[in-house]
Coordinates of C-alpha atoms in Angstrom, one line a residue:
M1 CA 116.0 117.8 123.0
R2 CA 113.1 115.5 122.7
T3 CA 112.2 114.3 119.2
S4 CA 108.9 113.4 117.7
I5 CA 107.5 112.4 114.3
A6 CA 104.0 112.6 112.8
T7 CA 102.7 109.2 111.9
V8 CA 101.8 110.5 108.4
S9 CA 105.5 110.7 107.7
L10 CA 105.8 106.9 107.6
S11 CA 104.3 104.1 105.7
G12 CA 102.2 101.1 107.0
S13 CA 99.6 100.6 109.7
L14 CA 99.6 102.7 112.8
T15 CA 101.2 99.8 114.8
E16 CA 104.0 99.5 112.2
K17 CA 104.6 103.3 112.3
L18 CA 104.8 103.4 116.1
T19 CA 107.2 100.5 116.2
A20 CA 109.5 102.1 113.5
A21 CA 109.5 105.4 115.4
S22 CA 110.4 103.7 118.6
R23 CA 113.2 101.6 117.1
A24 CA 114.7 104.7 115.4
G25 CA 115.0 106.4 118.7
F26 CA 112.2 108.9 118.7
D27 CA 110.7 110.1 122.1
G28 CA 107.2 110.8 120.9
V29 CA 104.7 110.8 118.0
E30 CA 102.0 113.0 116.5
I31 CA 99.0 110.8 115.9
F32 CA 97.5 111.8 112.5
E33 CA 93.7 111.3 112.7
N34 CA 93.5 109.2 109.6
D35 CA 95.9 106.7 111.1
L36 CA 93.8 106.4 114.2
L37 CA 90.6 106.1 112.3
A38 CA 92.0 103.2 110.2
S39 CA 93.5 101.4 113.2
P40 CA 91.6 98.4 114.8
L41 CA 93.1 99.4 118.2
T42 CA 91.1 101.4 120.6
P43 CA 92.5 104.8 121.8
E44 CA 93.3 103.1 125.1
E45 CA 95.2 100.3 123.3
I46 CA 97.1 102.8 121.3
R47 CA 98.0 104.7 124.4
R48 CA 99.3 101.5 126.0
R49 CA 101.2 100.5 122.9
C50 CA 102.9 103.9 122.8
A51 CA 103.8 103.5 126.5
D52 CA 105.2 100.0 126.0
L53 CA 107.4 101.4 123.1
G54 CA 108.6 104.4 125.2
L55 CA 106.7 106.9 123.2
T56 CA 104.6 109.9 124.3
V57 CA 101.7 111.1 122.3
D58 CA 102.8 114.7 121.8
L59 CA 100.1 115.9 119.4
Y60 CA 96.8 114.9 117.9
Q61 CA 96.1 116.4 114.5
P62 CA 94.5 117.9 112.5
M63 CA 91.4 119.8 113.4
R64 CA 90.3 121.8 110.4
D65 CA 88.0 124.7 109.5
I66 CA 87.2 125.7 113.0
E67 CA 87.3 129.5 113.1
A68 CA 85.7 132.5 111.4
V69 CA 82.8 130.5 110.1
P70 CA 79.0 131.1 110.3
A71 CA 77.5 130.5 113.7
E72 CA 75.7 127.3 112.9
E73 CA 78.9 125.9 111.4
F74 CA 80.9 126.9 114.5
A75 CA 78.3 125.2 116.7
R76 CA 78.8 121.9 114.7
N77 CA 82.6 122.5 115.1
L78 CA 82.3 122.7 118.9
R79 CA 80.2 119.5 119.0
R80 CA 82.9 117.8 116.9
A81 CA 85.6 119.2 119.1
R82 CA 84.0 117.9 122.2
H83 CA 84.1 114.3 120.8
K84 CA 87.7 114.7 119.8
F85 CA 88.8 116.1 123.1
E86 CA 87.2 113.1 124.8
L87 CA 89.1 110.8 122.4
M88 CA 92.4 112.7 123.2
R89 CA 91.9 112.1 126.9
R90 CA 91.5 108.4 126.2
L91 CA 94.6 108.5 123.9
G92 CA 96.7 110.4 126.4
A93 CA 97.3 113.4 124.1
D94 CA 97.2 116.9 125.6
T95 CA 97.7 119.1 122.5
V96 CA 95.6 119.4 119.4
L97 CA 96.6 121.0 116.1
V98 CA 94.1 123.4 114.7
C99 CA 94.9 124.5 111.1
S100 CA 93.8 127.9 109.8
S101 CA 90.5 127.6 108.0
V102 CA 90.2 127.0 104.3
H103 CA 86.4 126.7 104.6
P104 CA 84.6 128.4 101.6
L105 CA 82.3 130.3 104.1
A106 CA 85.1 131.5 106.3
V107 CA 85.3 135.3 106.6
D108 CA 88.2 137.6 106.9
D109 CA 87.6 138.7 110.4
D110 CA 90.4 138.4 113.0
A111 CA 88.2 139.3 115.9
L112 CA 85.7 136.6 115.0
A113 CA 88.5 134.1 114.5
G114 CA 90.0 135.0 117.9
Y115 CA 86.5 134.7 119.6
H116 CA 86.0 131.3 118.1
L117 CA 89.5 130.1 119.1
R118 CA 88.9 131.3 122.6
Q119 CA 85.7 129.4 122.9
L120 CA 87.4 126.3 121.5
A121 CA 90.2 126.8 124.1
D122 CA 87.7 127.1 126.9
L123 CA 86.2 123.7 125.9
A124 CA 89.7 122.2 125.5
Q125 CA 90.7 123.3 128.9
D126 CA 87.9 121.4 130.5
F127 CA 89.5 118.2 129.1
G128 CA 93.1 119.2 130.0
V129 CA 93.9 119.9 126.3
R130 CA 95.8 122.7 124.7
V131 CA 95.0 124.2 121.3
A132 CA 98.0 124.9 118.9
Y133 CA 96.8 127.2 116.1
E134 CA 98.8 126.9 112.9
A135 CA 98.7 129.1 109.7
L136 CA 98.5 126.9 106.6
A137 CA 100.5 128.4 103.8
W138 CA 97.3 128.1 101.7
G139 CA 94.9 129.3 104.4
R140 CA 91.8 131.2 103.1
H141 CA 92.5 134.3 105.2
V142 CA 95.3 133.3 107.6
S143 CA 98.3 132.0 105.8
T144 CA 101.4 133.4 107.7
Y145 CA 102.7 132.6 111.1
D146 CA 102.8 136.2 112.3
H147 CA 99.1 136.6 111.4
A148 CA 98.2 133.5 113.3
W149 CA 100.2 134.7 116.3
R150 CA 98.4 138.1 116.3
I151 CA 95.0 136.3 116.5
V152 CA 96.3 134.0 119.3
E153 CA 97.7 136.9 121.2
A154 CA 94.5 138.9 121.0
A155 CA 92.4 135.9 122.1
D156 CA 94.6 135.7 125.2
H157 CA 93.7 132.3 126.6
P158 CA 96.0 130.1 128.6
A159 CA 95.0 127.0 126.7
L160 CA 95.6 128.6 123.3
G161 CA 99.0 128.9 121.7
T162 CA 100.5 128.7 118.2
C163 CA 102.1 125.9 116.3
L164 CA 105.0 126.8 114.0
D165 CA 105.6 124.8 110.9
S166 CA 108.9 125.3 109.0
F167 CA 107.3 124.3 105.6
H168 CA 104.4 126.8 105.9
I169 CA 106.7 129.6 107.0
L170 CA 109.6 129.0 104.5
S171 CA 107.6 128.0 101.5
R172 CA 105.9 131.4 101.5
G173 CA 109.2 133.2 101.9
S174 CA 108.2 134.6 105.3
D175 CA 111.0 136.1 107.4
P176 CA 111.4 133.9 110.4
K177 CA 113.0 136.7 112.4
G178 CA 109.6 137.7 113.8
I179 CA 109.4 134.3 115.6
E180 CA 111.7 135.7 118.3
D181 CA 109.0 138.1 119.3
I182 CA 106.7 135.3 120.3
P183 CA 107.0 134.2 124.0
G184 CA 108.4 130.7 124.1
E185 CA 105.6 129.4 126.4
K186 CA 103.0 130.4 123.7
I187 CA 104.7 128.3 121.1
F188 CA 102.9 125.1 121.9
F189 CA 104.4 123.0 119.1
L190 CA 107.1 123.0 116.4
Q191 CA 106.8 121.0 113.3
L192 CA 109.7 120.6 110.9
A193 CA 110.0 119.7 107.2
D194 CA 112.4 120.7 104.4
A195 CA 111.6 120.7 100.7
P196 CA 113.4 121.1 97.4
L197 CA 113.1 124.6 96.0
L198 CA 110.3 124.2 93.4
A199 CA 108.1 126.7 91.5
M200 CA 104.6 125.1 91.9
D201 CA 101.3 125.4 93.8
V202 CA 102.2 125.4 97.5
L203 CA 99.5 122.9 98.4
Q204 CA 100.8 120.3 95.9
W205 CA 104.4 121.2 97.0
S206 CA 103.4 120.5 100.6
R207 CA 101.4 117.3 100.0
H208 CA 104.0 115.5 97.8
Y209 CA 107.5 117.0 98.1
R210 CA 108.4 117.6 101.7
C211 CA 111.5 115.9 103.0
F212 CA 113.5 115.7 106.2
P213 CA 115.7 118.6 107.3
G214 CA 118.9 118.7 105.4
Q215 CA 117.5 117.0 102.3
G216 CA 116.0 120.1 100.7
G217 CA 116.7 123.7 100.1
F218 CA 115.2 125.5 103.2
D219 CA 117.3 126.9 106.0
V220 CA 115.5 124.9 108.6
A221 CA 118.4 125.4 111.1
D222 CA 118.0 129.1 111.1
L223 CA 114.3 128.8 111.9
V224 CA 115.0 126.4 114.7
R225 CA 117.6 128.7 116.2
R226 CA 115.1 131.5 116.3
V227 CA 112.4 129.2 117.9
L228 CA 114.9 128.1 120.6
H229 CA 115.8 131.7 121.3
T230 CA 112.3 132.3 122.5
G231 CA 112.7 129.7 125.2
Y232 CA 110.6 127.0 123.5
D233 CA 111.2 123.7 125.3
G234 CA 108.9 121.3 123.4
P235 CA 110.0 118.6 121.0
L236 CA 111.4 118.9 117.6
S237 CA 108.8 117.1 115.5
L238 CA 108.8 116.0 111.9
E239 CA 105.7 116.4 109.8
V240 CA 106.6 115.3 106.3
F241 CA 104.2 114.5 103.4
N242 CA 106.2 112.7 100.8
D243 CA 105.0 110.2 98.2
V244 CA 108.2 108.2 98.3
F245 CA 108.4 108.0 102.1
R246 CA 104.8 106.8 102.3
Q247 CA 105.6 103.9 100.0
A248 CA 109.1 103.0 101.4
E249 CA 109.7 100.6 104.3
A250 CA 108.9 102.4 107.6
G251 CA 111.9 101.3 109.5
P252 CA 114.7 102.8 107.3
T253 CA 112.6 105.9 106.8
A254 CA 112.3 106.4 110.5
V255 CA 116.0 106.0 111.0
D256 CA 116.7 108.5 108.2
A257 CA 114.2 110.9 109.9
H258 CA 115.8 110.6 113.3
R259 CA 119.3 111.1 111.8
S260 CA 118.1 114.4 110.2
L261 CA 117.1 115.7 113.6
L262 CA 120.4 114.6 115.2
V263 CA 122.2 116.6 112.5
L264 CA 119.9 119.5 112.9
Q265 CA 120.5 119.6 116.6
E266 CA 124.2 119.6 115.9
A267 CA 123.8 122.5 113.5
V268 CA 121.9 124.6 116.1
G269 CA 124.3 123.8 118.9
V270 CA 122.0 121.7 121.2
A271 CA 123.8 118.4 120.6
T272 CA 127.5 117.5 120.2
P273 CA 128.0 114.2 118.4
P274 CA 131.6 113.3 117.4
V275 CA 132.8 115.8 114.8
P276 CA 132.9 114.7 111.2
V277 CA 136.1 113.1 110.0
V278 CA 136.2 113.9 106.2
P279 CA 137.8 111.1 104.1
T280 CA 141.0 112.1 102.3
G281 CA 141.0 109.5 99.5
V282 CA 139.7 106.2 98.1
A283 CA 141.7 103.3 99.4
F284 CA 139.9 100.7 97.3
A285 CA 136.7 99.7 95.5
E286 CA 135.6 96.1 96.1
L287 CA 133.7 94.0 93.6
V288 CA 131.9 90.9 94.6
T289 CA 131.4 88.4 91.8
P290 CA 130.4 84.7 91.4
D291 CA 132.9 84.4 88.5
A292 CA 136.2 86.2 88.6
E293 CA 137.2 85.5 85.0
P294 CA 135.2 88.3 83.2
V295 CA 136.2 90.8 85.9
S296 CA 139.8 89.8 85.8
A297 CA 139.9 90.0 82.0
L298 CA 138.3 93.5 82.1
L299 CA 140.8 94.7 84.8
G300 CA 143.7 93.2 82.9
A301 CA 142.7 95.0 79.7
L302 CA 142.4 98.3 81.6
G303 CA 146.1 97.8 82.7
F304 CA 145.6 96.5 86.2
T305 CA 147.8 93.8 87.6
R306 CA 146.8 91.3 90.2
T307 CA 149.5 92.1 92.9
A308 CA 148.2 90.4 96.1
R309 CA 145.9 87.8 97.6
H310 CA 144.1 88.1 100.9
R311 CA 145.6 85.8 103.5
S312 CA 142.3 84.2 104.7
K313 CA 139.6 85.1 102.1
P314 CA 139.1 84.6 98.4
V315 CA 139.9 88.2 97.6
D316 CA 142.5 89.5 95.1
L317 CA 144.0 92.9 95.0
W318 CA 144.4 94.5 91.5
Q319 CA 146.4 97.7 91.3
Q320 CA 147.4 100.4 88.8
G321 CA 149.0 103.5 90.0
E322 CA 147.0 104.6 93.2
A323 CA 143.9 102.9 91.9
R324 CA 143.1 99.6 93.8
V325 CA 140.3 97.2 93.1
L326 CA 139.5 94.2 95.2
V327 CA 137.8 91.2 93.5
N328 CA 135.9 89.0 96.0
T329 CA 134.5 85.7 94.9
A330 CA 133.0 84.9 98.3
G331 CA 129.7 86.3 97.2
A332 CA 128.9 83.6 94.7
A333 CA 125.2 83.8 95.6
R334 CA 124.8 87.2 94.0
R335 CA 121.7 87.0 91.8
D336 CA 122.7 89.9 89.6
G337 CA 126.3 89.0 89.0
T338 CA 129.2 91.3 89.6
G339 CA 128.5 94.3 91.8
L340 CA 130.3 97.1 93.7
A341 CA 129.9 96.0 97.3
A342 CA 132.3 98.0 99.3
I343 CA 134.4 101.2 99.3
G344 CA 137.5 101.8 101.4
L345 CA 137.8 105.4 102.4
E346 CA 141.1 106.8 103.6
S347 CA 140.6 108.6 106.9
P348 CA 142.9 110.6 109.1
D349 CA 141.2 109.0 112.1
P350 CA 139.3 105.8 111.2
A351 CA 138.1 105.1 114.8
A352 CA 136.7 108.6 115.2
A353 CA 135.0 108.3 111.8
A354 CA 133.3 105.1 113.0
R355 CA 132.2 106.8 116.2
R356 CA 130.6 109.6 114.2
A357 CA 128.8 107.1 112.0
E358 CA 127.5 105.1 114.9
A359 CA 126.3 108.3 116.7
L360 CA 124.3 109.2 113.6
L361 CA 122.6 105.8 113.5
A362 CA 124.9 104.1 111.0
P363 CA 125.9 101.2 113.3
V364 CA 129.3 99.5 112.7
L365 CA 128.8 96.3 110.7
P366 CA 129.8 93.0 112.2
R367 CA 132.6 91.3 110.3
R368 CA 134.0 87.8 110.1
R369 CA 137.8 88.0 110.2
A370 CA 140.8 85.9 111.2
L371 CA 142.7 87.0 114.3
E372 CA 145.5 88.3 112.1
D373 CA 143.2 90.4 109.9
A374 CA 143.1 94.2 110.2
A375 CA 140.3 95.3 112.5
L376 CA 138.7 97.7 110.1
D377 CA 135.4 99.4 111.0
A378 CA 132.7 99.4 108.4
V379 CA 129.2 100.9 108.1
A380 CA 126.5 100.4 105.6
A381 CA 125.4 103.2 103.3
P382 CA 121.6 103.4 102.6
D383 CA 122.0 101.4 99.4
G384 CA 123.8 98.6 101.3
T385 CA 127.3 99.5 100.1
E386 CA 129.8 98.8 102.9
L387 CA 132.1 101.8 103.7
F388 CA 135.4 100.9 105.3
F389 CA 137.4 103.5 107.2
C390 CA 141.1 102.9 106.4
A391 CA 144.1 104.8 107.7
S392 CA 145.4 107.5 105.3
P393 CA 148.9 106.7 104.0
G394 CA 151.5 108.1 106.3
D395 CA 149.1 108.9 109.2
S396 CA 150.7 106.4 111.6
A397 CA 153.9 108.4 111.6
S398 CA 152.3 111.4 113.3
I399 CA 150.4 109.5 116.0
G400 CA 151.3 110.7 119.4
Q401 CA 153.5 113.6 118.3
G402 CA 153.5 116.9 120.0
D403 CA 150.9 117.5 122.7
A404 CA 148.3 115.3 120.9
P405 CA 147.1 112.3 122.9
V406 CA 148.7 109.0 121.9
R407 CA 146.3 106.6 120.3
P408 CA 146.8 103.1 118.9
E409 CA 148.2 103.0 115.4
P410 CA 145.4 102.3 113.0
P411 CA 145.6 99.0 111.2
D412 CA 146.8 98.9 107.6
W413 CA 144.3 96.9 105.5
R414 CA 147.1 96.1 103.0
A415 CA 148.9 94.0 105.6
D416 CA 146.1 91.4 105.1
F417 CA 147.3 90.7 101.6
A418 CA 150.2 88.5 100.5
D419 CA 152.3 89.5 97.5
V420 CA 151.7 87.2 94.5
G421 CA 154.9 88.3 92.7
H422 CA 153.3 90.5 90.0
E423 CA 154.5 94.1 90.0
A424 CA 152.1 96.7 88.8
G425 CA 153.3 98.0 85.4
T426 CA 153.6 101.6 84.2
P427 CA 150.3 103.1 85.0
G428 CA 148.0 104.5 82.4
V429 CA 145.4 104.9 85.1
T430 CA 146.6 107.1 88.1
R431 CA 143.8 106.7 90.7
I432 CA 140.1 106.3 91.2
D433 CA 138.5 109.5 90.0
H434 CA 135.0 108.9 91.3
L435 CA 132.5 106.2 92.1
A436 CA 128.9 106.2 90.9
L437 CA 126.3 104.5 93.1
V438 CA 122.8 104.0 91.9
Q439 CA 120.4 104.2 94.8
P440 CA 117.1 102.3 95.3
W441 CA 114.4 104.7 94.2
H442 CA 113.2 105.4 97.8
H443 CA 116.7 106.0 99.2
F444 CA 118.0 108.9 97.1
D445 CA 117.4 111.8 99.6
E446 CA 118.5 109.5 102.5
A447 CA 121.7 108.8 100.7
T448 CA 122.5 112.5 100.2
L449 CA 121.9 113.2 103.9
F450 CA 123.9 110.2 104.9
H451 CA 127.0 111.1 102.9
R452 CA 126.8 114.7 104.0
S453 CA 126.3 114.1 107.7
V454 CA 128.1 110.8 108.4
L455 CA 131.1 111.4 106.1
G456 CA 131.2 115.2 106.1
L457 CA 131.1 115.4 102.3
H458 CA 129.8 118.4 100.5
A459 CA 126.7 117.9 98.4
Q460 CA 126.6 119.5 95.0
E461 CA 123.4 120.6 93.2
S462 CA 121.1 117.9 92.0
V463 CA 121.0 117.2 88.3
D464 CA 118.3 115.7 86.2
V465 CA 119.4 113.5 83.3
A466 CA 117.2 112.4 80.4
D467 CA 117.0 108.6 80.1
P468 CA 115.4 106.9 77.1
Y469 CA 112.7 105.6 79.6
G470 CA 112.3 108.5 82.0
L471 CA 114.3 110.9 84.0
M472 CA 117.3 110.1 86.2
R473 CA 118.3 112.2 89.2
S474 CA 122.0 112.6 90.1
R475 CA 123.8 114.4 92.9
A476 CA 127.5 114.3 93.7
V477 CA 129.1 114.4 97.1
T478 CA 132.8 115.3 97.4
N479 CA 135.5 116.4 99.8
A480 CA 137.2 119.8 99.4
D481 CA 140.0 118.8 97.1
G482 CA 138.1 116.3 95.0
S483 CA 140.1 113.3 96.1
V484 CA 136.8 111.6 97.1
R485 CA 134.0 112.0 94.7
I486 CA 130.8 109.9 94.8
A487 CA 128.0 110.4 92.3
L488 CA 124.6 109.3 93.7
S489 CA 121.8 108.7 91.3
V490 CA 118.4 107.1 91.1
G491 CA 117.0 105.4 88.1
A492 CA 114.1 106.5 85.9
A493 CA 111.6 104.1 87.6
P494 CA 111.4 102.0 90.7
T495 CA 111.8 98.8 88.7
D496 CA 114.6 100.1 86.4
D497 CA 117.5 98.0 87.5
T498 CA 118.8 96.7 84.2
V499 CA 121.0 99.5 82.9
H500 CA 121.7 101.9 85.8
A501 CA 124.6 99.9 87.1
Q502 CA 127.3 101.2 89.6
H503 CA 130.5 102.3 88.0
I504 CA 134.1 103.1 88.8
A505 CA 135.7 106.1 87.0
L506 CA 139.4 105.8 86.6
A507 CA 141.6 108.9 86.2
T508 CA 144.2 109.0 83.4
D509 CA 146.4 111.8 81.9
D510 CA 145.7 110.6 78.4
V511 CA 142.3 109.0 77.7
V512 CA 143.1 108.4 74.0
A513 CA 146.2 106.3 74.8
A514 CA 144.3 104.5 77.7
A515 CA 141.4 103.7 75.4
R516 CA 143.7 102.4 72.6
R517 CA 145.6 100.2 75.1
F518 CA 142.4 98.8 76.5
R519 CA 141.0 98.0 73.1
A520 CA 144.3 96.5 71.9
A521 CA 144.2 94.2 75.0
G522 CA 140.8 92.9 73.9
G523 CA 138.6 95.2 75.9
R524 CA 135.3 96.3 74.6
L525 CA 134.4 100.1 74.7
L526 CA 130.8 101.2 74.7
P527 CA 130.0 102.3 71.1
I528 CA 128.5 105.8 70.8
A529 CA 126.1 106.9 68.1
A530 CA 127.6 108.9 65.1
N531 CA 125.0 111.6 65.6
Y532 CA 126.7 112.6 68.9
Y533 CA 129.9 113.4 67.0
D534 CA 128.1 115.4 64.4
D535 CA 126.6 117.5 67.2
L536 CA 130.1 117.9 68.8
A537 CA 131.4 119.2 65.5
A538 CA 128.6 121.8 65.4
R539 CA 129.3 123.0 69.0
Y540 CA 133.1 123.0 69.3
E541 CA 136.2 123.4 67.2
F542 CA 138.7 120.6 67.3
A543 CA 142.2 120.0 65.9
D544 CA 142.5 118.1 62.7
G545 CA 141.7 114.5 63.2
E546 CA 140.8 114.9 66.9
L547 CA 137.1 114.3 66.5
D548 CA 137.7 111.3 64.2
T549 CA 139.8 109.8 67.0
Y550 CA 137.0 110.3 69.5
R551 CA 134.5 108.8 67.1
E552 CA 136.7 105.8 66.6
L553 CA 137.1 105.1 70.3
G554 CA 133.7 106.2 71.6
I555 CA 135.2 109.1 73.6
L556 CA 132.8 111.7 74.8
Y557 CA 133.7 115.4 75.4
D558 CA 132.6 118.3 77.5
R559 CA 133.8 121.7 78.7
D560 CA 133.0 123.9 81.7
A561 CA 134.3 127.2 82.9
H562 CA 137.4 125.5 84.4
G563 CA 138.5 123.2 81.6
E564 CA 137.9 120.2 79.4
F565 CA 136.7 116.6 80.1
R566 CA 137.2 113.5 77.9
H567 CA 135.8 110.2 78.9
C568 CA 134.8 106.8 77.6
Y569 CA 133.1 103.6 79.0
T570 CA 133.6 99.9 79.0
V571 CA 130.8 97.5 78.4
T572 CA 128.9 96.4 81.6
V573 CA 129.9 93.2 83.5
G574 CA 127.1 92.1 85.8
R575 CA 126.1 95.3 87.5
V576 CA 129.4 97.2 87.0
F577 CA 131.2 99.1 84.3
F578 CA 134.3 101.3 84.2
E579 CA 134.9 104.8 82.9
L580 CA 138.2 106.3 81.8
V581 CA 138.3 110.0 82.5
Q582 CA 140.8 112.8 81.6
R583 CA 140.2 116.0 83.5
D584 CA 142.0 119.1 82.4
G585 CA 140.7 121.5 85.1
Y586 CA 137.1 120.3 84.6
R587 CA 135.1 120.0 87.8
G588 CA 131.9 118.1 86.7
Y589 CA 131.1 114.6 85.8
G590 CA 130.1 114.9 82.1
A591 CA 126.4 115.2 82.9
P592 CA 125.5 116.6 79.4
N593 CA 126.8 113.3 77.9
A594 CA 124.9 111.0 80.3
P595 CA 121.8 110.7 78.0
V596 CA 124.0 109.5 75.2
R597 CA 125.7 107.0 77.4
L598 CA 122.5 105.7 78.9
A599 CA 121.0 105.3 75.4
A600 CA 124.0 103.3 74.3
Q601 CA 123.8 101.1 77.4
H602 CA 120.1 100.5 76.8
A603 CA 120.9 99.5 73.2
G604 CA 123.4 96.9 74.3
R605 CA 123.2 93.8 76.5
P606 CA 125.2 93.6 79.8
V607 CA 127.7 90.8 79.8
R608 CA 127.0 88.3 82.6

């Protein structure tokens, strides 16, 4: 299907918005009146600019407070409309959005509303324009889509139809089933937006918190299915009012927007991108650092051993159990010191995973590699983290068996590393439990959609965590068995980049023993305030001496319906710290303890 986006959904000048929409792959745009009024370009120049970019002008909007008003007011409205229809002819737009009236003098009279809309449609028809009437969720007398349709149906004019807007319909809790009773040819336009489920004034909700489909809590796909069932053949268009999007760079926002429509089309069965290939495990986490010594000391204290060196790059492989960390000193120019730059994801079909990513606008990253290096595909997550698709252990043995088509054996990334003669010792750490990635403040919703759609991971409920200087949002994405867990978070403020570092959580069967070994090896654990343990004593009963041990080592504790969770943290090196976690049936991430951890990190100074 054709895709479109309202210019109000993006930041920047009108020219910047049009360029971003075109580069992201949209077919058309809705021109928001304020964007046109502020543009130095004439309507003819905007029309030519759109044509050069391969964009159609699908809608001009909005026209407000038209219907069911006093006669003198309506006469002024027709005069205004005549000017706008002439402008639309110059612009090359053939459909105008008319919102249900919020005028203080508007009356509750459907017959009058229909009469006024019919007169408006008569005038519009003279200019080759169609009128799409939309019910605002906060309209003075018309606030539901079925009410707006009844007025349009009664007015019975070929140039008058309705515009359906998913936010206005779903925010009011209206049943979209009735959409199927509207003839498809009378649905002149479809606008789409999602939103988080909030209890607040619907106008403020609409103006500030809309998001792209798949990023909120509305069932946008069900609504679209019902619209398509009517025979509607117009574009799927995004109209999203969001404070963050309107401050973020237009290009990435437009890509995220178009990705949301690709995923939506897949959900409703009108597009068939490559199917998701859900990762089955974490192959490695890669740290880039200008100075390997502090990282090596930290990994050594945690029980890791440097087991291999890349054959052509300054990259070391550190391993303990099934947990593997790469230390890359090629990024010596990193301004902020050590950082988590890449994640290797084990995949049953790396090539198919890469095709899925590319189809959903996450292009495969170019890589410099020697001829003998494994040809691994990598894509960039919204925060810049590189995601490598690696063959799952043992997958090559099944390639070409049975009736399945034979495909080339996927490369093994570990073949790029030469053994340095150090065997990994008895592991205290068994594997990487999860990875925590702090997102730039304007990429949080985009990151959730990316990991869900591109990687096929399941998104858990969003959690708000109290930080000493604000509120931090966090949302985990995971595969079915929990072998891949990624916690996405965003800091308390756009400029807060000092404490909210990325971190790697390491699974252990005995966190107390692991913490003691780490400390005995010279490692520094994050100290936790004594008040925290006083509160634990009030909330839970522990065995004799157990709480004293936790207090001594800085171990935090939590329970859920499934079991217990014990965890502790190292100090931060550059932009990274490690967490030791012991899960005994527990399914969460220790969110109740996050404010305590954040306060402790604010109180300390990261080691550079």
